[in-house]
C-alpha positions as semicolon CSV with decimal commas, in nm:
position;residue;x (nm);y (nm);z (nm)
1;M;-4,070;1,513;2,132
2;G;-4,377;1,301;2,279
3;G;-4,684;1,360;2,429
4;T;-5,039;1,352;2,332
5;L;-5,130;1,563;1,995
6;V;-5,459;1,732;1,975
7;F;-5,586;1,886;1,628
8;V;-5,741;2,214;1,628
9;G;-5,921;2,303;1,318
10;N;-6,140;2,578;1,161
11;L;-5,904;2,843;1,298
12;P;-5,906;3,206;1,161
13;W;-5,634;3,284;0,940
14;S;-5,521;3,541;1,162
15;T;-5,457;3,290;1,465
16;T;-5,104;3,309;1,609
17;N;-4,949;3,061;1,829
18;E;-4,931;3,296;2,133
19;Q;-5,326;3,356;2,093
20;L;-5,381;2,971;2,079
21;L;-5,151;2,907;2,368
22;E;-5,366;3,196;2,566
23;L;-5,675;2,993;2,464
24;F;-5,569;2,657;2,568
25;G;-5,356;2,771;2,868
26;Q;-5,600;2,660;3,119
27;F;-5,511;2,297;3,011
28;N;-5,136;2,343;3,031
29;P;-5,020;2,216;2,676
30;F;-4,635;2,212;2,648
31;D;-4,628;2,305;2,267
32;V;-4,879;2,498;2,035
33;N;-4,808;2,495;1,653
34;V;-5,027;2,674;1,405
35;K;-4,950;2,512;1,082
36;T;-4,838;2,761;0,808
37;T;-4,765;2,716;0,437
38;M;-4,406;2,786;0,321
39;N;-4,478;3,160;0,272
40;G;-4,602;3,178;0,631
41;R;-4,971;3,184;0,568
42;S;-5,166;2,999;0,820
43;R;-5,335;2,670;0,688
44;G;-5,631;2,724;0,939
45;F;-5,538;2,458;1,179
46;A;-5,289;2,382;1,453
47;I;-5,142;2,083;1,660
48;V;-5,146;2,131;2,041
49;R;-4,938;1,899;2,257
50;F;-5,010;1,796;2,606
51;D;-4,809;1,587;2,853
52;T;-5,076;1,338;2,919
53;P;-5,391;1,190;2,739
54;E;-5,595;1,296;3,029
55;R;-5,523;1,669;3,005
56;A;-5,546;1,637;2,609
57;E;-5,926;1,463;2,662
58;V;-6,012;1,756;2,914
59;A;-5,913;2,017;2,645
60;I;-6,089;1,833;2,373
61;G;-6,425;1,789;2,573
62;T;-6,400;2,156;2,683
63;M;-6,291;2,324;2,350
64;Q;-6,472;2,100;2,085
65;G;-6,734;2,347;1,935
66;F;-6,602;2,649;2,107
67;I;-6,649;2,983;1,931
68;F;-6,330;3,141;1,863
69;E;-6,350;3,479;1,666
70;G;-6,671;3,369;1,534
71;R;-6,551;3,030;1,405
72;T;-6,660;2,696;1,543
73;L;-6,347;2,501;1,641
74;D;-6,299;2,145;1,561
75;V;-6,103;1,997;1,849
76;R;-5,993;1,635;1,845
77;I;-5,706;1,394;1,893
78;D;-5,472;1,404;1,590
79;R;-5,454;1,121;1,372
80;P;-5,128;0,978;1,253
81;L;-5,087;0,999;0,876
82;T;-5,143;0,633;0,821
83;D;-5,496;0,650;1,006
84;R;-5,643;0,934;0,810
85;R;-5,906;0,849;0,566
86;P;-5,884;0,899;0,197
87;K;-6,072;1,203;0,059
88;R;-6,447;1,101;0,036
89;A;-6,619;1,117;-0,304
90;A;-6,882;1,371;-0,349
91;N;-7,260;1,234;-0,357
92;E;-7,538;1,364;-0,612
93;E;-7,597;1,664;-0,386
94;G;-7,223;1,768;-0,391
95;G;-7,146;1,693;-0,022
96;A;-6,904;1,448;0,107
97;E;-7,023;1,063;0,099
98;D;-6,946;0,857;0,401
99;A;-6,984;0,519;0,290
100;Q;-7,011;0,376;0,626
101;E;-7,221;0,055;0,650
102;P;-7,537;0,090;0,892
103;T;-7,540;-0,074;1,227
104;N;-7,792;-0,068;1,511
105;T;-7,539;0,134;1,728
106;L;-7,494;0,502;1,716
107;F;-7,178;0,679;1,817
108;V;-7,279;1,019;1,979
109;T;-6,986;1,296;2,029
110;N;-6,977;1,644;2,184
111;L;-7,176;1,557;2,503
112;D;-7,186;1,777;2,776
113;W;-6,977;1,659;3,069
114;K;-7,290;1,644;3,284
115;S;-7,497;1,438;3,038
116;T;-7,619;1,109;3,176
117;D;-7,733;0,788;3,041
118;D;-8,084;0,884;3,112
119;D;-8,049;1,232;2,916
120;L;-7,888;1,036;2,628
121;F;-8,177;0,762;2,632
122;Q;-8,469;1,030;2,665
123;H;-8,310;1,246;2,380
124;F;-8,286;0,948;2,140
125;S;-8,643;0,816;2,235
126;Q;-8,762;1,119;2,064
127;A;-8,681;0,973;1,730
128;G;-8,991;0,744;1,701
129;S;-8,817;0,422;1,812
130;T;-8,711;0,367;2,186
131;P;-8,320;0,252;2,206
132;T;-8,243;-0,058;2,363
133;S;-7,982;0,094;2,552
134;A;-7,779;0,453;2,587
135;A;-7,465;0,474;2,765
136;V;-7,250;0,767;2,828
137;Q;-6,873;0,640;2,818
138;K;-6,671;0,718;3,152
139;N;-6,314;0,730;3,228
140;E;-6,255;0,413;3,431
141;A;-5,996;0,603;3,676
142;N;-6,224;0,878;3,777
143;G;-6,571;0,812;3,674
144;R;-6,589;1,132;3,450
145;S;-6,772;1,162;3,106
146;K;-6,527;1,116;2,807
147;G;-6,777;1,337;2,591
148;W;-6,928;1,072;2,406
149;G;-7,170;0,774;2,420
150;L;-7,337;0,473;2,250
151;V;-7,700;0,421;2,166
152;M;-7,826;0,089;2,057
153;Y;-8,144;0,011;1,873
154;E;-8,313;-0,316;1,762
155;T;-8,244;-0,261;1,418
156;P;-7,998;-0,054;1,176
157;E;-8,317;0,097;1,021
158;E;-8,417;0,245;1,358
159;A;-8,076;0,372;1,425
160;T;-8,074;0,524;1,070
161;S;-8,391;0,696;1,155
162;A;-8,257;0,827;1,475
163;M;-7,913;0,936;1,334
164;V;-8,085;1,153;1,070
165;Q;-8,336;1,319;1,301
166;L;-8,082;1,392;1,582
167;N;-7,759;1,461;1,441
168;N;-7,655;1,825;1,522
169;T;-7,949;1,874;1,750
170;D;-7,885;2,020;2,104
171;L;-7,877;1,803;2,396
172;D;-7,782;1,990;2,753
173;S;-7,692;2,284;2,557
174;R;-7,418;2,117;2,323
175;K;-7,490;2,038;1,940
176;I;-7,420;1,668;1,930
177;R;-7,292;1,464;1,640
178;V;-7,430;1,125;1,539
179;R;-7,293;0,850;1,334
180;F;-7,297;0,478;1,301
181;D;-7,052;0,303;1,542
182;K;-6,729;0,182;1,356
183;N;-6,664;-0,084;1,588
184;V;-6,988;-0,264;1,538
185;S;-7,077;-0,493;1,253
186;S;-7,415;-0,473;1,072
187;S;-7,702;-0,671;1,214
């Protein structure tokens, strides 16, 4: 069937394909499928298919964190089964533990389309240490924000402190998410 698959999670159990098509209609998906169990009950997520990666990225950037019927949507590129992480072990507090190695580079998601490098730099300067760089990632073809950025610090310890202090904080009216960049080895 082709296309770019987008995962839409945290849906209310009552969500129908028609409602989801109406919600995502402005982005022109060509297929919407709320996933159900064998007895027809919603599993709380859906796959929305777009004809181009660009349309999918615009939908993700706009709809990630959108409140739908009182629930905050989780919208992202769908990962093939082979790329999905195994379930994470619970830590002592009972939450999931991500065993990612600390690095000096932070991956920041859910940025507002209008957020600039300077906005990112200023926000992360509040954490006590000044970053060595902060860059909102942009689409090479049109220069628009991809909705995420990278912030670098001198040491993994400075990055860890900033991540702990600034994860789930508001930047330009959006709640950002911060984690270590997986594409960087520790310093």
